[in-house]
Amino acid sequence: MASPSSMTTTSSTTSKLVFSGCSTSSSSSSSSSRRFLPLTTATTSSKCRAFHFHRRFNPLRHVHLRPCKNPTTVFSQTINRPSFIAAAMATEASAKVIDGKRVAKEIREEKACEDAGIKSFEACLPKDATEEEVLKHISSSNNDPAVHGILVQLPLPSHINEQNVLNAVCIEKDVDGFHPLNIGRLAMRDREPLFVPCTPKGCIELLHRYGVVIKGKRAVVIGRSNIVGMPAALLLQREDATVSVVHSRTKNPEEFTREADIIISAVGQANMVKGSWIKPGAVIIDVGINPVEDSESPRGYRLVGDVCYDEARQIASAITPVPGGVGPMTIAMLLSNTLISAKRIHNFN
Amino acid sequence: MASPSSMTTTSSTTSKLVFSGCSTSSSSSSSSSRRFLPLTTATTSSKCRAFHFHRRFNPLRHVHLRPCKNPTTVFSQTINRPSFIAAAMATEASAKVIDGKRVAKEIREEKACEDAGIKSFEACLPKDATEEEVLKHISSSNNDPAVHGILVQLPLPSHINEQNVLNAVCIEKDVDGFHPLNIGRLAMRDREPLFVPCTPKGCIELLHRYGVVIKGKRAVVIGRSNIVGMPAALLLQREDATVSVVHSRTKNPEEFTREADIIISAVGQANMVKGSWIKPGAVIIDVGINPVEDSESPRGYRLVGDVCYDEARQIASAITPVPGGVGPMTIAMLLSNTLISAKRIHNFN
């Protein structure tokens, strides 16, 4: 059910999470753009000219803005395409498998009527587009009352100031939740963000749906990125966990994870978290999506998480697989945020 | 050198940090307004009528907005009054005493010329003032080019929406740094807040001035308030510490503090942190200002921190006293932020 364009978002997003200071070896490429190119390529269907907005009339709209490697590549589609994320399987594991694909499907079915009405449109600009051109597109979507959510595909080319572009998205349509005003409200007690960033929101939703108690528990977040680690830590703290944030400058991160009841890992380092890092019975949310070489795969690689799954599932009480864990939830939360936006704009309860 | 009105700010601010879920007994009053009334009263000099702005011509200006218990009490003064904070003394301690009063004096002297030009003006409204009246005063200061910093004295009366009032302060003059946009920028990597909240900024400045290495260290922040705990944790993380935030829902907070190289405590619970909670050699920044009964004091009470000072100084390598530690730094940082604001508005480097 996930749209390929949303998938591109997810993978590009995750690709920024490089745990650069860690000495753990990894078979994944260090180049974030290279690492996720296969997924991006796999989901791209060359259609029409750059600068083109393909739009259909619909009350719920969602726009992607993305710099293209290939300036003639644009895609636009509804969300109703079959997902290509494989189902999770862990028949021998002691840990409960937290099936993000199933939960994401449930969430989409809970709002099936609205879901069917959400359309995704992509504005694909050439890679040498000026910042002004990007800002003009954003301004156009900001002012279009039929658009309820705007997503800027990161990373942007180096000649474009990412902060200027993200700041230009009006906060009422910032369904990514990356606007600093949203992050500030997320950080503050007694404040509410308009939108919670999709991936961390999906992580917490999985914990809720699987009945994991957060309040009073020790949580460790591995990674402190703006888009996953930092907001995930803020969300866990809002739920009354005691949170420690482990990052590339942390000495002996395993000393923290070994004490954790809940671990959220978002570093983009294949199989970094070993079984010996995990407290028996812990719950593990693995946000990493890392390609590792696999000659047996037709693609020449397969995707693994930050957590060594085969080891962890012997020790943890519950764990998300990769793929099929957090990934589908990110997309479901993006739809959820778009729906929230449309309801708010149209004064629905 | 600290102004009484700034002191009032500091104490009112700290009074919000109540560690409600902690079972540790405390001799401090549970009523925040009552706890800090002595200080407020002690610093109030009844002068003139409510609603009155006392102003002098000066390029660097700083306005306080404060609801008065006594509607006829207004004060306005420059910063050049003698401080009534006692000097720190700890002659028998093994820990180095982090002398906030001395550092605050150094900071003020480093910008002595500008410092002399900062004027503080207070708008004191009756406690039954409407939200509209408060907002009107803020708007007036927002639009006054001679005002460079605005500070809203918290807490506000219950009929006034604190968020509405704080949001009304234009971010360019939010020298408190409490605007959610500033907090969001503080939380995000590669972003810079216009102003860092004064008390947490003062804590970090003390660590810097005393040569305490933060990068790669384990830091524990006790308390997660919007005005101290949360921004202090964000600042420590920006400095590459591995940060855990302990709060009222944390079970066994001492298990976290015992592993910490740096402890910042901001809960408003007298003597909560015992010597047994502290790792030998740790550095302790005590933000708490708690009155405890003292029949030998002419006031009937004395001020102590969150940390049991006599025990801690035998174990820690450095510690801030209360009073004379963080308190004076808060005021110095408020002046620093006001100077930053004035320079920014006038395009000075």
Short mmCIF file of N, CA, C and O in Angstrom, two decimals, chain A residues 248-345:
data_model
loop_
_atom_site.label_atom_id
_atom_site.label_comp_id
_atom_site.label_asym_id
_atom_site.label_seq_id
_atom_site.Cartn_x
_atom_site.Cartn_y
_atom_site.Cartn_z
N SER A 248 27.70 9.30 18.26
CA SER A 248 29.03 8.94 17.76
C SER A 248 30.14 9.29 18.73
O SER A 248 31.24 8.76 18.64
N ARG A 249 29.89 10.22 19.64
CA ARG A 249 30.93 10.63 20.60
C ARG A 249 30.80 9.89 21.94
O ARG A 249 31.53 10.19 22.88
N THR A 250 29.86 8.96 22.01
CA THR A 250 29.67 8.21 23.25
C THR A 250 30.72 7.11 23.36
O THR A 250 30.89 6.32 22.43
N LYS A 251 31.40 7.09 24.50
CA LYS A 251 32.33 5.98 24.74
C LYS A 251 31.52 4.80 25.27
O LYS A 251 30.67 4.96 26.14
N ASN A 252 31.79 3.63 24.80
CA ASN A 252 31.12 2.42 25.29
C ASN A 252 29.59 2.50 25.26
O ASN A 252 28.94 2.39 26.30
N PRO A 253 29.02 2.72 24.08
CA PRO A 253 27.55 2.83 24.01
C PRO A 253 26.84 1.60 24.56
O PRO A 253 25.73 1.69 25.06
N GLU A 254 27.51 0.45 24.50
CA GLU A 254 26.87 -0.78 24.98
C GLU A 254 26.59 -0.73 26.48
O GLU A 254 25.69 -1.43 26.96
N GLU A 255 27.34 0.10 27.21
CA GLU A 255 27.06 0.22 28.65
C GLU A 255 25.70 0.87 28.89
O GLU A 255 25.06 0.63 29.91
N PHE A 256 25.29 1.71 27.96
CA PHE A 256 23.96 2.32 28.07
C PHE A 256 22.87 1.36 27.60
O PHE A 256 21.86 1.19 28.25
N THR A 257 23.10 0.75 26.45
CA THR A 257 22.04 -0.11 25.88
C THR A 257 21.77 -1.31 26.79
O THR A 257 20.63 -1.77 26.86
N ARG A 258 22.79 -1.79 27.48
CA ARG A 258 22.61 -2.97 28.35
C ARG A 258 21.69 -2.70 29.53
O ARG A 258 21.22 -3.63 30.18
N GLU A 259 21.47 -1.42 29.84
CA GLU A 259 20.58 -1.07 30.95
C GLU A 259 19.18 -0.68 30.46
O GLU A 259 18.30 -0.35 31.26
N ALA A 260 18.98 -0.72 29.15
CA ALA A 260 17.76 -0.13 28.58
C ALA A 260 16.62 -1.14 28.49
O ALA A 260 16.80 -2.28 28.07
N ASP A 261 15.42 -0.67 28.88
CA ASP A 261 14.21 -1.46 28.67
C ASP A 261 13.72 -1.32 27.23
O ASP A 261 13.08 -2.22 26.69
N ILE A 262 13.98 -0.16 26.67
CA ILE A 262 13.57 0.14 25.29
C ILE A 262 14.77 0.72 24.55
O ILE A 262 15.43 1.63 25.06
N ILE A 263 15.05 0.22 23.36
CA ILE A 263 16.13 0.76 22.52
C ILE A 263 15.52 1.19 21.20
O ILE A 263 14.81 0.41 20.56
N ILE A 264 15.76 2.43 20.81
CA ILE A 264 15.44 2.86 19.45
C ILE A 264 16.77 3.17 18.77
O ILE A 264 17.51 4.06 19.22
N SER A 265 17.08 2.44 17.72
CA SER A 265 18.36 2.65 17.04
C SER A 265 18.13 3.29 15.69
O SER A 265 17.36 2.81 14.87
N ALA A 266 18.83 4.40 15.44
CA ALA A 266 18.68 5.14 14.19
C ALA A 266 20.01 5.75 13.78
O ALA A 266 20.19 6.96 13.81
N VAL A 267 20.94 4.87 13.41
CA VAL A 267 22.27 5.35 13.07
C VAL A 267 22.70 4.99 11.65
O VAL A 267 23.62 5.58 11.11
N GLY A 268 22.05 4.04 11.02
CA GLY A 268 22.46 3.64 9.67
C GLY A 268 23.78 2.89 9.63
O GLY A 268 24.61 3.11 8.75
N GLN A 269 23.97 2.03 10.61
CA GLN A 269 25.20 1.24 10.70
C GLN A 269 24.78 -0.23 10.80
O GLN A 269 24.22 -0.64 11.82
N ALA A 270 25.06 -0.98 9.74
CA ALA A 270 24.54 -2.35 9.66
C ALA A 270 25.01 -3.20 10.84
O ALA A 270 26.22 -3.28 11.12
N ASN A 271 24.05 -3.83 11.51
CA ASN A 271 24.33 -4.83 12.56
C ASN A 271 25.23 -4.32 13.68
O ASN A 271 25.98 -5.09 14.29
N MET A 272 25.17 -3.04 13.96
CA MET A 272 26.03 -2.46 14.99
C MET A 272 25.68 -2.97 16.39
O MET A 272 26.57 -3.25 17.21
N VAL A 273 24.39 -3.05 16.68
CA VAL A 273 23.95 -3.44 18.02
C VAL A 273 23.95 -4.97 18.11
O VAL A 273 23.12 -5.65 17.49
N LYS A 274 24.89 -5.52 18.87
CA LYS A 274 25.04 -6.96 19.01
C LYS A 274 24.12 -7.50 20.10
O LYS A 274 23.59 -6.74 20.92
N GLY A 275 23.99 -8.79 20.13
CA GLY A 275 23.21 -9.42 21.19
C GLY A 275 23.72 -9.06 22.57
O GLY A 275 22.94 -8.85 23.51
N SER A 276 25.03 -8.93 22.70
CA SER A 276 25.64 -8.65 24.01
C SER A 276 25.36 -7.22 24.49
O SER A 276 25.64 -6.88 25.64
N TRP A 277 24.82 -6.39 23.59
CA TRP A 277 24.48 -5.02 23.96
C TRP A 277 23.09 -4.93 24.60
O TRP A 277 22.69 -3.85 25.04
N ILE A 278 22.36 -6.02 24.61
CA ILE A 278 20.93 -5.96 24.90
C ILE A 278 20.62 -6.63 26.23
O ILE A 278 21.09 -7.74 26.53
N LYS A 279 19.79 -5.97 27.01
CA LYS A 279 19.31 -6.52 28.27
C LYS A 279 18.23 -7.55 27.98
O LYS A 279 17.34 -7.30 27.15
N PRO A 280 18.26 -8.70 28.63
CA PRO A 280 17.22 -9.69 28.37
C PRO A 280 15.82 -9.09 28.60
O PRO A 280 15.59 -8.44 29.62
N GLY A 281 14.95 -9.30 27.63
CA GLY A 281 13.59 -8.80 27.75
C GLY A 281 13.36 -7.40 27.21
O GLY A 281 12.22 -6.92 27.20
N ALA A 282 14.42 -6.76 26.73
CA ALA A 282 14.26 -5.40 26.20
C ALA A 282 13.40 -5.40 24.93
O ALA A 282 13.24 -6.43 24.27
N VAL A 283 12.85 -4.24 24.62
CA VAL A 283 12.09 -4.05 23.38
C VAL A 283 12.94 -3.20 22.44
O VAL A 283 13.48 -2.17 22.84
N ILE A 284 13.05 -3.65 21.19
CA ILE A 284 13.96 -3.00 20.26
C ILE A 284 13.23 -2.51 19.02
O ILE A 284 12.55 -3.29 18.34
N ILE A 285 13.38 -1.21 18.76
CA ILE A 285 12.84 -0.60 17.54
C ILE A 285 14.04 -0.23 16.67
O ILE A 285 14.84 0.62 17.04
N ASP A 286 14.12 -0.87 15.53
CA ASP A 286 15.30 -0.71 14.66
C ASP A 286 14.91 0.14 13.46
O ASP A 286 14.19 -0.29 12.56
N VAL A 287 15.42 1.38 13.45
CA VAL A 287 15.06 2.32 12.38
C VAL A 287 16.02 2.21 11.19
O VAL A 287 15.71 2.63 10.08
N GLY A 288 17.18 1.61 11.39
CA GLY A 288 18.18 1.54 10.33
C GLY A 288 17.70 0.74 9.12
O GLY A 288 17.01 -0.27 9.27
N ILE A 289 18.07 1.20 7.95
CA ILE A 289 17.85 0.42 6.71
C ILE A 289 19.17 0.46 5.96
O ILE A 289 19.49 1.46 5.32
N ASN A 290 19.95 -0.60 6.08
CA ASN A 290 21.30 -0.62 5.55
C ASN A 290 21.46 -1.72 4.52
O ASN A 290 21.20 -2.89 4.82
N PRO A 291 21.90 -1.39 3.30
CA PRO A 291 22.15 -2.44 2.32
C PRO A 291 23.48 -3.12 2.58
O PRO A 291 24.48 -2.46 2.85
N VAL A 292 23.48 -4.44 2.57
CA VAL A 292 24.75 -5.18 2.67
C VAL A 292 24.82 -6.10 1.44
O VAL A 292 23.80 -6.55 0.92
N GLU A 293 26.03 -6.34 1.01
CA GLU A 293 26.23 -7.18 -0.18
C GLU A 293 25.62 -8.55 0.03
O GLU A 293 25.75 -9.14 1.11
N ASP A 294 24.98 -9.05 -1.00
CA ASP A 294 24.39 -10.38 -0.93
C ASP A 294 24.35 -10.95 -2.35
O ASP A 294 23.48 -10.60 -3.14
N SER A 295 25.30 -11.81 -2.63
CA SER A 295 25.42 -12.32 -4.01
C SER A 295 24.23 -13.20 -4.37
O SER A 295 23.94 -13.40 -5.55
N GLU A 296 23.53 -13.71 -3.37
CA GLU A 296 22.39 -14.57 -3.65
C GLU A 296 21.13 -13.77 -4.02
O GLU A 296 20.15 -14.33 -4.51
N SER A 297 21.17 -12.49 -3.72
CA SER A 297 20.01 -11.65 -4.06
C SER A 297 20.12 -11.22 -5.52
O SER A 297 21.22 -10.91 -6.01
N PRO A 298 19.01 -11.19 -6.25
CA PRO A 298 19.06 -10.72 -7.65
C PRO A 298 19.57 -9.28 -7.73
O PRO A 298 20.15 -8.88 -8.73
N ARG A 299 19.37 -8.51 -6.66
CA ARG A 299 19.82 -7.12 -6.66
C ARG A 299 21.28 -6.99 -6.26
O ARG A 299 21.86 -5.91 -6.36
N GLY A 300 21.86 -8.08 -5.73
CA GLY A 300 23.26 -8.03 -5.28
C GLY A 300 23.40 -7.50 -3.86
O GLY A 300 24.51 -7.40 -3.34
N TYR A 301 22.31 -7.16 -3.23
CA TYR A 301 22.37 -6.70 -1.84
C TYR A 301 21.05 -7.04 -1.15
O TYR A 301 20.06 -7.35 -1.81
N ARG A 302 21.10 -7.00 0.16
CA ARG A 302 19.86 -7.11 0.93
C ARG A 302 19.89 -6.03 2.02
O ARG A 302 20.94 -5.44 2.31
N LEU A 303 18.72 -5.76 2.60
CA LEU A 303 18.62 -4.70 3.60
C LEU A 303 18.63 -5.29 4.99
O LEU A 303 17.94 -6.27 5.28
N VAL A 304 19.43 -4.68 5.87
CA VAL A 304 19.45 -5.09 7.28
C VAL A 304 19.34 -3.84 8.15
O VAL A 304 19.55 -2.71 7.68
N GLY A 305 19.04 -4.04 9.41
CA GLY A 305 18.90 -2.92 10.34
C GLY A 305 20.20 -2.56 11.03
O GLY A 305 21.27 -3.06 10.69
N ASP A 306 20.10 -1.67 12.01
CA ASP A 306 21.25 -1.33 12.86
C ASP A 306 21.53 -2.44 13.86
O ASP A 306 22.61 -2.50 14.45
N VAL A 307 20.51 -3.27 14.11
CA VAL A 307 20.60 -4.28 15.15
C VAL A 307 20.85 -5.65 14.51
O VAL A 307 20.24 -5.99 13.49
N CYS A 308 21.77 -6.38 15.09
CA CYS A 308 22.04 -7.74 14.62
C CYS A 308 20.82 -8.60 14.98
O CYS A 308 20.69 -9.09 16.10
N TYR A 309 19.94 -8.77 14.01
CA TYR A 309 18.61 -9.32 14.27
C TYR A 309 18.66 -10.75 14.82
O TYR A 309 17.97 -11.08 15.79
N ASP A 310 19.49 -11.57 14.23
CA ASP A 310 19.53 -12.98 14.64
C ASP A 310 19.99 -13.13 16.08
O ASP A 310 19.53 -14.01 16.81
N GLU A 311 20.91 -12.26 16.50
CA GLU A 311 21.34 -12.30 17.90
C GLU A 311 20.28 -11.68 18.81
O GLU A 311 19.94 -12.23 19.86
N ALA A 312 19.76 -10.55 18.39
CA ALA A 312 18.87 -9.78 19.26
C ALA A 312 17.58 -10.53 19.56
O ALA A 312 17.05 -10.46 20.67
N ARG A 313 17.08 -11.26 18.57
CA ARG A 313 15.77 -11.89 18.79
C ARG A 313 15.85 -13.04 19.80
O ARG A 313 14.82 -13.53 20.26
N GLN A 314 17.06 -13.48 20.13
CA GLN A 314 17.21 -14.48 21.18
C GLN A 314 17.15 -13.86 22.58
O GLN A 314 17.02 -14.57 23.58
N ILE A 315 17.31 -12.56 22.65
CA ILE A 315 17.48 -11.89 23.95
C ILE A 315 16.34 -10.92 24.25
O ILE A 315 15.86 -10.84 25.38
N ALA A 316 15.92 -10.19 23.23
CA ALA A 316 14.87 -9.18 23.41
C ALA A 316 13.52 -9.85 23.62
O ALA A 316 13.32 -11.02 23.29
N SER A 317 12.58 -9.07 24.19
CA SER A 317 11.22 -9.59 24.29
C SER A 317 10.41 -9.24 23.05
O SER A 317 9.43 -9.91 22.73
N ALA A 318 10.81 -8.20 22.34
CA ALA A 318 10.12 -7.81 21.11
C ALA A 318 11.09 -7.00 20.26
O ALA A 318 11.94 -6.27 20.78
N ILE A 319 10.94 -7.13 18.95
CA ILE A 319 11.88 -6.45 18.04
C ILE A 319 11.20 -6.22 16.70
O ILE A 319 10.38 -7.02 16.25
N THR A 320 11.55 -5.10 16.08
CA THR A 320 11.06 -4.83 14.73
C THR A 320 12.04 -5.42 13.72
O THR A 320 13.26 -5.27 13.87
N PRO A 321 11.54 -6.08 12.71
CA PRO A 321 12.43 -6.57 11.65
C PRO A 321 12.75 -5.45 10.66
O PRO A 321 12.09 -4.42 10.64
N VAL A 322 13.79 -5.68 9.88
CA VAL A 322 14.13 -4.79 8.76
C VAL A 322 14.33 -5.66 7.54
O VAL A 322 15.20 -6.55 7.57
N PRO A 323 13.55 -5.51 6.50
CA PRO A 323 12.43 -4.56 6.36
C PRO A 323 11.17 -5.08 7.03
O PRO A 323 11.15 -6.18 7.57
N GLY A 324 10.13 -4.26 7.02
CA GLY A 324 8.84 -4.68 7.55
C GLY A 324 8.56 -4.20 8.96
O GLY A 324 7.58 -4.61 9.58
N GLY A 325 9.43 -3.35 9.48
CA GLY A 325 9.22 -2.83 10.84
C GLY A 325 8.82 -1.37 10.79
O GLY A 325 7.67 -1.03 10.58
N VAL A 326 9.81 -0.52 10.99
CA VAL A 326 9.54 0.92 11.07
C VAL A 326 9.18 1.52 9.71
O VAL A 326 8.36 2.44 9.62
N GLY A 327 9.79 1.01 8.65
CA GLY A 327 9.58 1.59 7.33
C GLY A 327 8.12 1.83 6.96
O GLY A 327 7.73 2.97 6.66
N PRO A 328 7.28 0.79 6.99
CA PRO A 328 5.87 1.01 6.63
C PRO A 328 5.17 1.98 7.58
O PRO A 328 4.24 2.68 7.17
N MET A 329 5.62 2.03 8.83
CA MET A 329 5.01 2.94 9.79
C MET A 329 5.27 4.40 9.42
O MET A 329 4.41 5.27 9.61
N THR A 330 6.46 4.68 8.91
CA THR A 330 6.78 6.04 8.51
C THR A 330 5.76 6.53 7.48
O THR A 330 5.24 7.65 7.56
N ILE A 331 5.47 5.67 6.55
CA ILE A 331 4.53 6.05 5.49
C ILE A 331 3.12 6.22 6.07
O ILE A 331 2.42 7.18 5.76
N ALA A 332 2.74 5.30 6.94
CA ALA A 332 1.41 5.41 7.56
C ALA A 332 1.29 6.71 8.36
O ALA A 332 0.26 7.38 8.33
N MET A 333 2.36 7.07 9.05
CA MET A 333 2.33 8.30 9.85
C MET A 333 2.30 9.55 8.97
O MET A 333 1.70 10.56 9.32
N LEU A 334 2.93 9.44 7.80
CA LEU A 334 2.86 10.56 6.85
C LEU A 334 1.42 10.77 6.39
O LEU A 334 0.93 11.90 6.31
N LEU A 335 0.74 9.66 6.12
CA LEU A 335 -0.68 9.76 5.75
C LEU A 335 -1.48 10.31 6.93
O LEU A 335 -2.34 11.18 6.76
N SER A 336 -1.17 9.81 8.12
CA SER A 336 -1.87 10.28 9.32
C SER A 336 -1.69 11.78 9.50
O SER A 336 -2.65 12.51 9.76
N ASN A 337 -0.45 12.26 9.33
CA ASN A 337 -0.20 13.70 9.48
C ASN A 337 -0.93 14.51 8.42
O ASN A 337 -1.43 15.60 8.68
N THR A 338 -0.98 13.97 7.20
CA THR A 338 -1.69 14.68 6.12
C THR A 338 -3.18 14.76 6.43
O THR A 338 -3.82 15.81 6.22
N LEU A 339 -3.71 13.68 6.97
CA LEU A 339 -5.12 13.68 7.37
C LEU A 339 -5.37 14.69 8.49
O LEU A 339 -6.36 15.45 8.46
N ILE A 340 -4.47 14.70 9.47
CA ILE A 340 -4.59 15.68 10.57
C ILE A 340 -4.59 17.10 10.01
O ILE A 340 -5.39 17.95 10.40
N SER A 341 -3.70 17.33 9.07
CA SER A 341 -3.61 18.66 8.46
C SER A 341 -4.91 19.04 7.76
O SER A 341 -5.44 20.14 7.95
N ALA A 342 -5.44 18.11 6.95
CA ALA A 342 -6.67 18.41 6.20
C ALA A 342 -7.83 18.66 7.16
O ALA A 342 -8.62 19.60 6.97
N LYS A 343 -7.93 17.83 8.20
CA LYS A 343 -9.00 18.03 9.19
C LYS A 343 -8.87 19.38 9.87
O LYS A 343 -9.86 20.08 10.08
N ARG A 344 -7.63 19.74 10.20
CA ARG A 344 -7.42 21.01 10.89
C ARG A 344 -7.79 22.17 9.98
O ARG A 344 -8.47 23.11 10.39
N ILE A 345 -7.33 22.09 8.74
CA ILE A 345 -7.60 23.19 7.80
C ILE A 345 -9.10 23.32 7.54
O ILE A 345 -9.63 24.42 7.41
#
